[in-house]
Coordinates of C-alpha atoms and ligand atoms in Angstrom, one line a residue:
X62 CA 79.0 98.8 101.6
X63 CA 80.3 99.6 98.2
X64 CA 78.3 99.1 95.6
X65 CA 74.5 98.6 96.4
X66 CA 73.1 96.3 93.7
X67 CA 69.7 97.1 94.8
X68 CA 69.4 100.6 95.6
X69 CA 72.4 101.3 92.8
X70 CA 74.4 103.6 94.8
X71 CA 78.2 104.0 94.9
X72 CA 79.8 104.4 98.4
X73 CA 82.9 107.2 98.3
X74 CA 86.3 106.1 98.1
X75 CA 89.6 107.8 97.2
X76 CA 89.2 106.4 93.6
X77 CA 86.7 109.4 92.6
X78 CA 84.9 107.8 89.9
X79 CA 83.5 110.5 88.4
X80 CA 86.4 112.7 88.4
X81 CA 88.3 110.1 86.0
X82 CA 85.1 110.0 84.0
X83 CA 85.0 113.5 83.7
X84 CA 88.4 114.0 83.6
X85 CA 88.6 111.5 80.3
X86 CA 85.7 112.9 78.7
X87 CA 87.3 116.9 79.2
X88 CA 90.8 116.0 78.1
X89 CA 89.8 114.7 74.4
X90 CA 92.0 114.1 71.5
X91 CA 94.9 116.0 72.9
X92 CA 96.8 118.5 70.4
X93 CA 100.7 118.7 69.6
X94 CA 101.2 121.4 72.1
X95 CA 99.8 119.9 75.0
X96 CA 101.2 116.6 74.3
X97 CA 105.0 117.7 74.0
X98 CA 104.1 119.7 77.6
X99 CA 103.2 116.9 79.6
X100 CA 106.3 115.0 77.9
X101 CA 108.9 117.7 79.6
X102 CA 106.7 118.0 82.3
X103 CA 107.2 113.7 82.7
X104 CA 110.9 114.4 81.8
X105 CA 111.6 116.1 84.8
X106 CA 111.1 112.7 86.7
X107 CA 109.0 114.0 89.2
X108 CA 105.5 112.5 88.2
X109 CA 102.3 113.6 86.4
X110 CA 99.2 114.5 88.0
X111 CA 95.9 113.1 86.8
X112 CA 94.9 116.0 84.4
X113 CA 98.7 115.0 82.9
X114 CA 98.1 111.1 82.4
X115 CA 94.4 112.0 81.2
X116 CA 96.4 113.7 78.1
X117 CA 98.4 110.7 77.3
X118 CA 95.7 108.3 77.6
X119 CA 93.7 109.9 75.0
X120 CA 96.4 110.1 72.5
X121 CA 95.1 108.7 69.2
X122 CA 98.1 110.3 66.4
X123 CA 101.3 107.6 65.9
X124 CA 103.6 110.5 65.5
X125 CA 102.1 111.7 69.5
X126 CA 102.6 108.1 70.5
X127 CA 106.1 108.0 69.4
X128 CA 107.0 110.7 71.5
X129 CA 105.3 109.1 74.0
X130 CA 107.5 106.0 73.7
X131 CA 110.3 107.6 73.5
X132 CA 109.7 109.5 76.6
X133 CA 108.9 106.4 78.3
X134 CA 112.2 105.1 77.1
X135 CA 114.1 108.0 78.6
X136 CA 112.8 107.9 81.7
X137 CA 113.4 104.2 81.8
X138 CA 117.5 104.6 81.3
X139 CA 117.4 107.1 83.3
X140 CA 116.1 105.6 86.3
X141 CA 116.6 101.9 86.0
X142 CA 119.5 101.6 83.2
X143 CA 118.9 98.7 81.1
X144 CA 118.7 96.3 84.0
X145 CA 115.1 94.1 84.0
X146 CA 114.8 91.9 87.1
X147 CA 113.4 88.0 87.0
X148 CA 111.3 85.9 89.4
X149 CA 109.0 82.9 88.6
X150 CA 106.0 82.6 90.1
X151 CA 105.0 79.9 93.0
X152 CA 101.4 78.7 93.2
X153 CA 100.4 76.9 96.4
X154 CA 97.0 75.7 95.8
X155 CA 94.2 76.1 93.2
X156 CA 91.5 76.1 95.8
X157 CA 89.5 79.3 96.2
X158 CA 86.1 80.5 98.0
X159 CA 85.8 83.3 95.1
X160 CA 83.7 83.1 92.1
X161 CA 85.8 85.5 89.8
X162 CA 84.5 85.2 86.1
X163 CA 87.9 85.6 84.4
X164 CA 89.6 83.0 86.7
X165 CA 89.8 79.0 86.0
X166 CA 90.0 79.0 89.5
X167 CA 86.8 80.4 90.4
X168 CA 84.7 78.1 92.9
X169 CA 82.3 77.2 90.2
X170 CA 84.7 75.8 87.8
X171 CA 83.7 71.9 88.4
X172 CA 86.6 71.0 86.0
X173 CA 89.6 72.2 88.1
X174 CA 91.8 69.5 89.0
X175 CA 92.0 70.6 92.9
X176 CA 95.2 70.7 95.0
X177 CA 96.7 72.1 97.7
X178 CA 100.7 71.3 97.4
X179 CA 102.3 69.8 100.7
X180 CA 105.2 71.1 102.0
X181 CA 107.5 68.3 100.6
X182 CA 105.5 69.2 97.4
X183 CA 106.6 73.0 97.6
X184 CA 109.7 72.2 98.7
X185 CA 110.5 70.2 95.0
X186 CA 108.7 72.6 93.6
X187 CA 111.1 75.4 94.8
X188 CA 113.9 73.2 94.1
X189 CA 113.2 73.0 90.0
X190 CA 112.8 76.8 90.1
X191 CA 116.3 77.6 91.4
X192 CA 117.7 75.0 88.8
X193 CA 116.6 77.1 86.6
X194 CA 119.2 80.0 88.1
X195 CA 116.1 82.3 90.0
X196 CA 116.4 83.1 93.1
X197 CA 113.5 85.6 93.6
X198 CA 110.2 84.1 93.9
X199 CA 106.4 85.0 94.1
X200 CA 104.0 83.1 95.7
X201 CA 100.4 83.1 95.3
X202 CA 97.3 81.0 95.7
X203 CA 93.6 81.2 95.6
X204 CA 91.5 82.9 99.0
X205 CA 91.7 80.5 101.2
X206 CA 90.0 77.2 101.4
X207 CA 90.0 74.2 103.7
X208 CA 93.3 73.3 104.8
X209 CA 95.3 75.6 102.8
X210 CA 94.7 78.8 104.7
X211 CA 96.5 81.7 105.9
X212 CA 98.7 80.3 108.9
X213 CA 99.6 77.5 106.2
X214 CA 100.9 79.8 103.7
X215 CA 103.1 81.1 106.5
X216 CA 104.2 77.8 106.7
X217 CA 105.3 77.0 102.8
X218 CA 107.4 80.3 102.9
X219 CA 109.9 79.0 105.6
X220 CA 109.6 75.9 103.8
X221 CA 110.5 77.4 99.8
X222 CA 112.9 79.7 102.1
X223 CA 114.6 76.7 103.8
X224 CA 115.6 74.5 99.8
X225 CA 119.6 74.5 98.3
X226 CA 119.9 73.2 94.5
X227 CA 122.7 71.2 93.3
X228 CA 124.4 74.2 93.5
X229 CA 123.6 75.2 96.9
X230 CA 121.9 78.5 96.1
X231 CA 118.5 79.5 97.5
X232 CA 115.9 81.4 96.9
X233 CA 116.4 85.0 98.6
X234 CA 113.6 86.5 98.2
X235 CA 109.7 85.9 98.3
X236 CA 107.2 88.1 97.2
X237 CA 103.5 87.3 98.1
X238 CA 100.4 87.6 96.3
X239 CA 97.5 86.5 98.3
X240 CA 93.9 87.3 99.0
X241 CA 93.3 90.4 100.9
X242 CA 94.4 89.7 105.2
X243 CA 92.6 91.3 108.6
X244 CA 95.0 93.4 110.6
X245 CA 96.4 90.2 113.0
X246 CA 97.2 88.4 109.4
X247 CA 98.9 91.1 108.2
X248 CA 101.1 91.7 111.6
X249 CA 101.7 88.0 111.2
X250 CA 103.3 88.1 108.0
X251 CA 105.4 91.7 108.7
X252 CA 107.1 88.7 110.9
X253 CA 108.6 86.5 108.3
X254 CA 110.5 87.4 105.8
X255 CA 109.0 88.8 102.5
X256 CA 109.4 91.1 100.4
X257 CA 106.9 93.2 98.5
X258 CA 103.4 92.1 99.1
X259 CA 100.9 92.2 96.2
X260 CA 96.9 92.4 95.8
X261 CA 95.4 93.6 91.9
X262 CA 92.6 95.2 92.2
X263 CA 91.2 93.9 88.9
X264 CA 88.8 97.0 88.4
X265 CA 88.6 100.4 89.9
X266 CA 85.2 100.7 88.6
X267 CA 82.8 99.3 91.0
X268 CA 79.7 98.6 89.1
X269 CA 81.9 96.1 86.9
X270 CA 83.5 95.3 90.3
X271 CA 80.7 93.8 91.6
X272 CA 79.6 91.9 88.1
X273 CA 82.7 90.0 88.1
X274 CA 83.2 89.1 91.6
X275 CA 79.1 87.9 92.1
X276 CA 79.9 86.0 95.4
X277 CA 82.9 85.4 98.3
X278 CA 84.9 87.8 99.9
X279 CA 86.8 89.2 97.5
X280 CA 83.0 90.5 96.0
X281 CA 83.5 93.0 98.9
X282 CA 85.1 96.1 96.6
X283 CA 86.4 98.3 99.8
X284 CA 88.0 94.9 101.5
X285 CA 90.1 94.6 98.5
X286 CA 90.6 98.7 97.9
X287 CA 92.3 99.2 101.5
X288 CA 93.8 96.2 102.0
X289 CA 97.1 97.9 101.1
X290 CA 96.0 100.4 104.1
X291 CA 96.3 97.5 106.3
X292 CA 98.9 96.3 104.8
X293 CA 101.2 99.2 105.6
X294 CA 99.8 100.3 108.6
X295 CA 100.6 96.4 110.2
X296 CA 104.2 96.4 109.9
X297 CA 104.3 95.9 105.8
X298 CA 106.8 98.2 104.0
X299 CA 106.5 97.3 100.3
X300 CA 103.2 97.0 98.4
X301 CA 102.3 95.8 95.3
X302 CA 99.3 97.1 93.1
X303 CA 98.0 96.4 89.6
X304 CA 94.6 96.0 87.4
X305 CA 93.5 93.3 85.1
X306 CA 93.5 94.9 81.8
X307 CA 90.5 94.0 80.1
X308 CA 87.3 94.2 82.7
X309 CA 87.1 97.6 81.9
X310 CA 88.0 100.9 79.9
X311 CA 92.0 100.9 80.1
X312 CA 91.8 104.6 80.7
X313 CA 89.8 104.6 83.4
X314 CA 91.6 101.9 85.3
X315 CA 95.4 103.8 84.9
X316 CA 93.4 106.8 86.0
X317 CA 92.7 105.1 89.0
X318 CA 96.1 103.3 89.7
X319 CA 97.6 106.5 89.5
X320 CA 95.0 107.5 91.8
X321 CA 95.7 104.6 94.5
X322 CA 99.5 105.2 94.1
X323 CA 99.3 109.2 94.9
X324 CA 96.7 108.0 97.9
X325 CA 99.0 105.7 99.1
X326 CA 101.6 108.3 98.5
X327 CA 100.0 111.1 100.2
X328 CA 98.6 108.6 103.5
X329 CA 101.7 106.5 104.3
X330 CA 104.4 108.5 102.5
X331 CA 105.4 106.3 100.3
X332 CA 103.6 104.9 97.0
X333 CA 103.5 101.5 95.9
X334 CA 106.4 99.2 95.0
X335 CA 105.6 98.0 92.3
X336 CA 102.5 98.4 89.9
X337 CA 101.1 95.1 87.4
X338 CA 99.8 95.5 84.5
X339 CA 98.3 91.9 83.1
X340 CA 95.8 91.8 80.6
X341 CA 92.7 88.6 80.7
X342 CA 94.7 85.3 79.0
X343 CA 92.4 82.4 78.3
X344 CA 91.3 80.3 81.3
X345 CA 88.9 77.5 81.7
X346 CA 85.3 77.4 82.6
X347 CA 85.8 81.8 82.8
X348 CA 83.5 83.3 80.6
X349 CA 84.9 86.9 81.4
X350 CA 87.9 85.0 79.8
X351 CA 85.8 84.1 76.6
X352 CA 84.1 87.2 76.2
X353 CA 86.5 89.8 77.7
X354 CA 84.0 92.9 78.1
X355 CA 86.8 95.4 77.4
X356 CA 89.7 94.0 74.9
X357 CA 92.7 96.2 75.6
X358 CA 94.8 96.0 71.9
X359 CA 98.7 95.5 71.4
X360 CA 98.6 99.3 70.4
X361 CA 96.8 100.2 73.6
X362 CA 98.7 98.2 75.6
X363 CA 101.8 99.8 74.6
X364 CA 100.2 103.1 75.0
X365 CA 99.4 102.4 78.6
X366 CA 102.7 100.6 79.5
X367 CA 104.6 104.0 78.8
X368 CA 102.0 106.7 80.5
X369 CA 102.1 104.4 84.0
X370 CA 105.9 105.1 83.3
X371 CA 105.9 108.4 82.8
X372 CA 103.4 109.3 85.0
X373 CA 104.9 106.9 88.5
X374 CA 108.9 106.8 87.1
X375 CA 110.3 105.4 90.5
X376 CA 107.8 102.8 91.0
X377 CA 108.7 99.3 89.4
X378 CA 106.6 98.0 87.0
X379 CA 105.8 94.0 86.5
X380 CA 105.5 92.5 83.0
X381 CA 104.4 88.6 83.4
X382 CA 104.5 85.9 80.7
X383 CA 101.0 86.2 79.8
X384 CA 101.9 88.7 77.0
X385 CA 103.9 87.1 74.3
X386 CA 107.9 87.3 73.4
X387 CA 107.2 89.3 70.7
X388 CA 104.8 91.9 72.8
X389 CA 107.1 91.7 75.7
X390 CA 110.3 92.4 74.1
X391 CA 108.2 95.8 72.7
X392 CA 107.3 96.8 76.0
X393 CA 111.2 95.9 78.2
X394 CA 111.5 99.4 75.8
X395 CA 108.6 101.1 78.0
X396 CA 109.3 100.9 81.5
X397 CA 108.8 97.5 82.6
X398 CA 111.5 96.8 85.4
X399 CA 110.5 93.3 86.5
X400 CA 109.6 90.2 84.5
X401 CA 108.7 86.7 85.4
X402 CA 110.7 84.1 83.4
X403 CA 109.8 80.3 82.6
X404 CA 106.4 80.7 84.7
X405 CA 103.3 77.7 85.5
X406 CA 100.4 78.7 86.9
X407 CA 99.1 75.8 88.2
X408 CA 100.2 74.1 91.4
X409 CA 103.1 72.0 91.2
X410 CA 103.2 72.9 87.8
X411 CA 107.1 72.8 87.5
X412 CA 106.9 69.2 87.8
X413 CA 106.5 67.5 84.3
X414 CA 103.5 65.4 85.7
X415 CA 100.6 67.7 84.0
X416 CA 98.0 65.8 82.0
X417 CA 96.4 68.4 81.3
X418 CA 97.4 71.9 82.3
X419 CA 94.4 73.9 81.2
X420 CA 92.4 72.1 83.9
X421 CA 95.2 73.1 86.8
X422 CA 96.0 76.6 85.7
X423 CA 94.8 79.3 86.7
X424 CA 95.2 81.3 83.1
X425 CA 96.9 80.1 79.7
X426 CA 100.6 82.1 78.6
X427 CA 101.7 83.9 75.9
X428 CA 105.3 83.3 76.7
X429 CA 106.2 79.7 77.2
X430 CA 110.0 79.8 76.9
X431 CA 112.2 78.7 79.2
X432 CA 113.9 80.9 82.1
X433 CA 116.9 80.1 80.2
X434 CA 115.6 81.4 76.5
X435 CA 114.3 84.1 77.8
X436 CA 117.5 85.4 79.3
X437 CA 119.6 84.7 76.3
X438 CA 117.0 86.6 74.2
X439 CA 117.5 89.4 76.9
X440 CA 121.0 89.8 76.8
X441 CA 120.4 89.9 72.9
X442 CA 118.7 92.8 73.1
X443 CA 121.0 94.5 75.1
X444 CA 119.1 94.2 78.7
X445 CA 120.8 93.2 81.5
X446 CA 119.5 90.8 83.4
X447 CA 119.3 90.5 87.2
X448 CA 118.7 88.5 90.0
X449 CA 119.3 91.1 92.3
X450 CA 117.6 91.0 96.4
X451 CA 120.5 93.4 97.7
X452 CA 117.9 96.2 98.7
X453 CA 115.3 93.9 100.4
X454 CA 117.9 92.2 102.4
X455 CA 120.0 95.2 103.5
X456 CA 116.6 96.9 104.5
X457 CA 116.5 99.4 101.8
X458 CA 112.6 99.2 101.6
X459 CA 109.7 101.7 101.7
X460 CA 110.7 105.2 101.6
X461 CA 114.5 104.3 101.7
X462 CA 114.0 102.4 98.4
X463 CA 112.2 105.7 96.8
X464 CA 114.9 107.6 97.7
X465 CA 117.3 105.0 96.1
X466 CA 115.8 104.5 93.0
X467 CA 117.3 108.4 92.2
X468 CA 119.6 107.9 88.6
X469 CA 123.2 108.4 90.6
X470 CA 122.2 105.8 93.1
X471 CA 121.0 103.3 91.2
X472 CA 124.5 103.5 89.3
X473 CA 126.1 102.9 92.6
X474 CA 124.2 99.8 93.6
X475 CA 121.6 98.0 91.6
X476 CA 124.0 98.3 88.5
X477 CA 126.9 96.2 90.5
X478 CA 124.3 94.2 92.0
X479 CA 123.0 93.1 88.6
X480 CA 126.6 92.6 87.0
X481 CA 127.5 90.0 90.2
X482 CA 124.5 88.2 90.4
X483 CA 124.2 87.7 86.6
X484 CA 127.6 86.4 86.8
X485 CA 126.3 83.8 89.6
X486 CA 123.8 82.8 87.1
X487 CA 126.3 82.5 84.2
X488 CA 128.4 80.3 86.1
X489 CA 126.2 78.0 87.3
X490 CA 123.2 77.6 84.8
X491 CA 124.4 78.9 81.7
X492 CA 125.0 77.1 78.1
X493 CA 128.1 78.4 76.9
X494 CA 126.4 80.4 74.0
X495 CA 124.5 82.3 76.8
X496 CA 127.9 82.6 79.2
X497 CA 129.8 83.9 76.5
X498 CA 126.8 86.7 75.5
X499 CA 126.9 87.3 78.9
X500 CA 130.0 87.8 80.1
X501 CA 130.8 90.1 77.0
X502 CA 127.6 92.2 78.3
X503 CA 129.3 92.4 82.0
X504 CA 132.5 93.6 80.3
X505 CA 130.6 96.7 78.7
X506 CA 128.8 97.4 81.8
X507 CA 131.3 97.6 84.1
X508 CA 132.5 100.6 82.5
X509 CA 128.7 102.1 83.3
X510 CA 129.8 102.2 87.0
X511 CA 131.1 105.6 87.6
X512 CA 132.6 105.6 90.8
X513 CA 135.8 104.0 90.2
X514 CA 136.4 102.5 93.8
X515 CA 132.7 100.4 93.3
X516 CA 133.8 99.5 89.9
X517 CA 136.7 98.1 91.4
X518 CA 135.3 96.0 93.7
X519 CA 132.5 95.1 91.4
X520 CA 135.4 93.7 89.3
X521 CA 136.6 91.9 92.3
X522 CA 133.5 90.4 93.3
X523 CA 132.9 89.3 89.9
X524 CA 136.4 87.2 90.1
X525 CA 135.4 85.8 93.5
X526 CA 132.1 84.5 92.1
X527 CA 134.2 83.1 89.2
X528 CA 136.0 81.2 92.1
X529 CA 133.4 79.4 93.7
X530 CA 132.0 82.4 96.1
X531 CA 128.2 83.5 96.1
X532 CA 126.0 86.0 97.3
X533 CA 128.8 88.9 97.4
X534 CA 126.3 92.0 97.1
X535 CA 126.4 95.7 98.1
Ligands
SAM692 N1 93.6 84.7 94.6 C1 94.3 85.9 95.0 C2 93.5 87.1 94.6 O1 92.7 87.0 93.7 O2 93.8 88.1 95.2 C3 95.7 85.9 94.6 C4 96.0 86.4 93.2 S1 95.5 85.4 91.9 C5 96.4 83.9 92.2 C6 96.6 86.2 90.7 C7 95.9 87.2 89.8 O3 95.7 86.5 88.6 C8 94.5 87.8 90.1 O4 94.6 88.9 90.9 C9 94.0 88.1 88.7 O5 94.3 89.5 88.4 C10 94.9 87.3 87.8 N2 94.1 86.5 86.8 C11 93.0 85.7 87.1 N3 92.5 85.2 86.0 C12 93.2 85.7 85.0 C13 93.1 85.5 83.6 N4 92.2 84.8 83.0 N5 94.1 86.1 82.8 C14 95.0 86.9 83.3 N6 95.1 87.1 84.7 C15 94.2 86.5 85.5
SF4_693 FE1 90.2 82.9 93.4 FE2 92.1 84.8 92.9 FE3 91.1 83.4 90.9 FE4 89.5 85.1 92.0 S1 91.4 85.6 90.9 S2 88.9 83.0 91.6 S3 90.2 85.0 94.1 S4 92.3 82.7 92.6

């Protein structure tokens, strides 16, 4: 027991409600002095407790917020270069036992055109995707329902894992968003081959918790808040976290992330992966959709974007196609080191057969180019963009990664990583406009290698992909 409707009492967790409550309400508007103190304490790389992010949140002045930004910035090169990797999501099936108001796929949504995709259906589905030059994939679907349940799912992984394009690439690495699992479940999939695993939260804050998940078992709040204990503790290395901006006061929820991330930190010795941040889109039949009970504005967004960053700089951060080109290309400045590309959200959505798509999706997008517009505008603004999986698939996960993801390393691998797998994508997806944008970037980031004997054989790898060889990674 959580949240007791009836007797109105809160059950303790690690997220210590009323410390972020009081903690928000002690901080206030911040002054000069204490802002530019947390800002080289967050340069340091080292992370920001909670009194810290409490500082930042509550930042009101543009001239505060700029240093903010360009804090966030900093810390970004630093760590991560100007590297931002892509995946496209994969849903499975729109059916779900779960009754959450802001999601068109929410059991009482009558209109939702149903389906559970077979595995001939996944497998095409999978197909289209690496067309379109990805090769790192999430995939998700509603809690489980009828015949697309848990030892299914299992089965449409080996199945997307098992598809070549025309070019006879394949995916290489699936990530896997899916309802919250029991200990055997999660042993289970510590068996097959995924990478990071990933469960939002949606809110921290467990009275609003409880209002938007009336029914099902995701309305159990402590099921869903230590699901990443099971996760980890079964065999799992990488977890993902997040909240759905918009349920309930921003602050509070990056309070808590932060929160969850130092837990998970300070329990399993690592933190999470990867953190979301996706704010409520439209979505059919979902009246927390219509009326979104906390609005988070592009300003606030932002704001919160670049504290998560400063506050957690080594863990990833995941910017989906639910904000808008504009909005996203803002934010790549912040932080973000992951972003989807060319995503549906319904099931078999890659296929051009939608009728209708707002009664298949799950939620409506911001960003509806194509994988391929979106990398050119990328490039354009001086990202780099990467298919890398070298880290996953040489078993630098968990704690290893963390200790990667230090600026010299990162240099040493993700950087060539990036530059060959880009080229893979240059040569065999790429209009010649993009190719030629490209290849002139890979030029000018070669030099960004400092070691000269992994530049060297970057430069070498990149000429063996030119020939016809793939998947040459370190
Ligand atoms: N059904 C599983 C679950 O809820 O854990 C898997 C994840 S669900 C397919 C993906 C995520 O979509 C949810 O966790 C939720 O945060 C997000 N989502 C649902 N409705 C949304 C909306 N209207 N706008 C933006 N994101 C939404
Ligand atoms: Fe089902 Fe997930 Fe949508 Fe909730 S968010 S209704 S659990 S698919």
């Amino acid at each position: 027991m959580v949240w007791n409707m009836n007797q109105k009492t809160y059950s303790k967790t690690f997220i210590d409600e009323e410390k972020i409550q009081d903690l928000l309400k002690k901080t206030g508007e911040p002054d000069d002095k204490e802002v530019d103190k947390v800002i080289e304490k967050a340069m340091l790389l080292k992370g920001l407790d909670l009194e810290d992010v409490s500082v930042l949140l509550n930042i009101k002045k543009p001239a505060q917020l700029d240093r903010l930004f360009d804090a966030a910035l900093n810390i970004k090169n630093l760590i991560y270069g100007n590297r931002l990797v892509l995946f496209a999501p994969l849903y499975v099936s729109n059916y779900c036992t779960n009754n959450c108001l802001y999601c068109g796929f929410r059991r009482d949504n009558v209109d939702m055109y149903r389906k559970c995709l077979s595995v001939d259906d996944i497998k095409e589905e999978t197909r289209l995707i690496l067309e379109e030059g990805h090769k790192r994939i999430l995939m998700l679907m509603g809690e489980e329902a009828g015949e697309c349940d848990f030892d299914y799912f299992l089965k449409t992984i080996d199945a997307a894992y098992s598809v070549k394009d025309s070019k006879g690439n394949s995916i290489r690495r699936i990530n896997i968003e899916i309802a919250p699992l029991t200990d055997e479940e999660f042993k289970k999939v510590s068996k097959v081959k995924i990478g990071t695993y990933t469960v939002f939260q949606e809110t921290y804050h467990q009275e609003t918790y409880k209002k938007m998940h009336p029914s099902g078992r995701k309305s159990d709040y402590s099921w869903r808040l230590y699901c990443m204990d099971r996760a980890l503790k079964n065999g799992l290395n990488d977890v993902g976290i997040g909240a759905l901006f918009g349920l309930y006061d921003y602050r509070f929820e990056v309070m808590a992330l932060i929160m969850h991330a130092q837990y998970l930190d300070a329990t399993f010795g690592v933190g999470p992966h990867t953190i979301s941040i996706p704010r409520i889109e439209h979505a059919q039949n979902a009246p927390a959709a219509e009326n979104i009970p906390f609005p988070v504005s592009d300003a606030d967004f932002k704001k919160l974007v670049a504290v998560i960053r400063c506050a957690v700089p080594y863990t990833g951060m995941i910017l989906s196609t639910r904000e808008s080109p504009q909005m996203r290309k803002e934010v790549f400045n912040m932080g973000v080191s992951q972003i989807s590309a060319g995503s549906k959200t319904s099931p078999g959505g890659y296929k051009d057969a939608i009728i209708n798509p707002e009664a298949e999706e799950q939620f409506s997008l911001n960003d509806t180019r194509s994988p391929g517009e979106v990398i050119t505008s990328v490039i354009k603004q001086g990202f780099t963009p990467s298919f890398c999986t070298g880290c996953y698939r040489l078993g630098r996960v968990g704690a290893d990664f963390m200790e990667l993801a230090k600026p010299g390393l990162i240099k040493l691998h993700c950087l060539p990583n990036a530059l060959t797998t880009l080229k893979e994508y240059l040569v065999d997806y790429a209009d010649e406009a993009t190719k030629k944008a490209g290849d002139d970037l890979i030029e000018k980031e070669l030099n960004d290698i400092p070691d000269e004997k992994r530049r060297e054989k970057t430069k070498e790898f990149l000429k063996r992909i030119e020939d016809g060889e793939r998947d040459l990674y370190f």
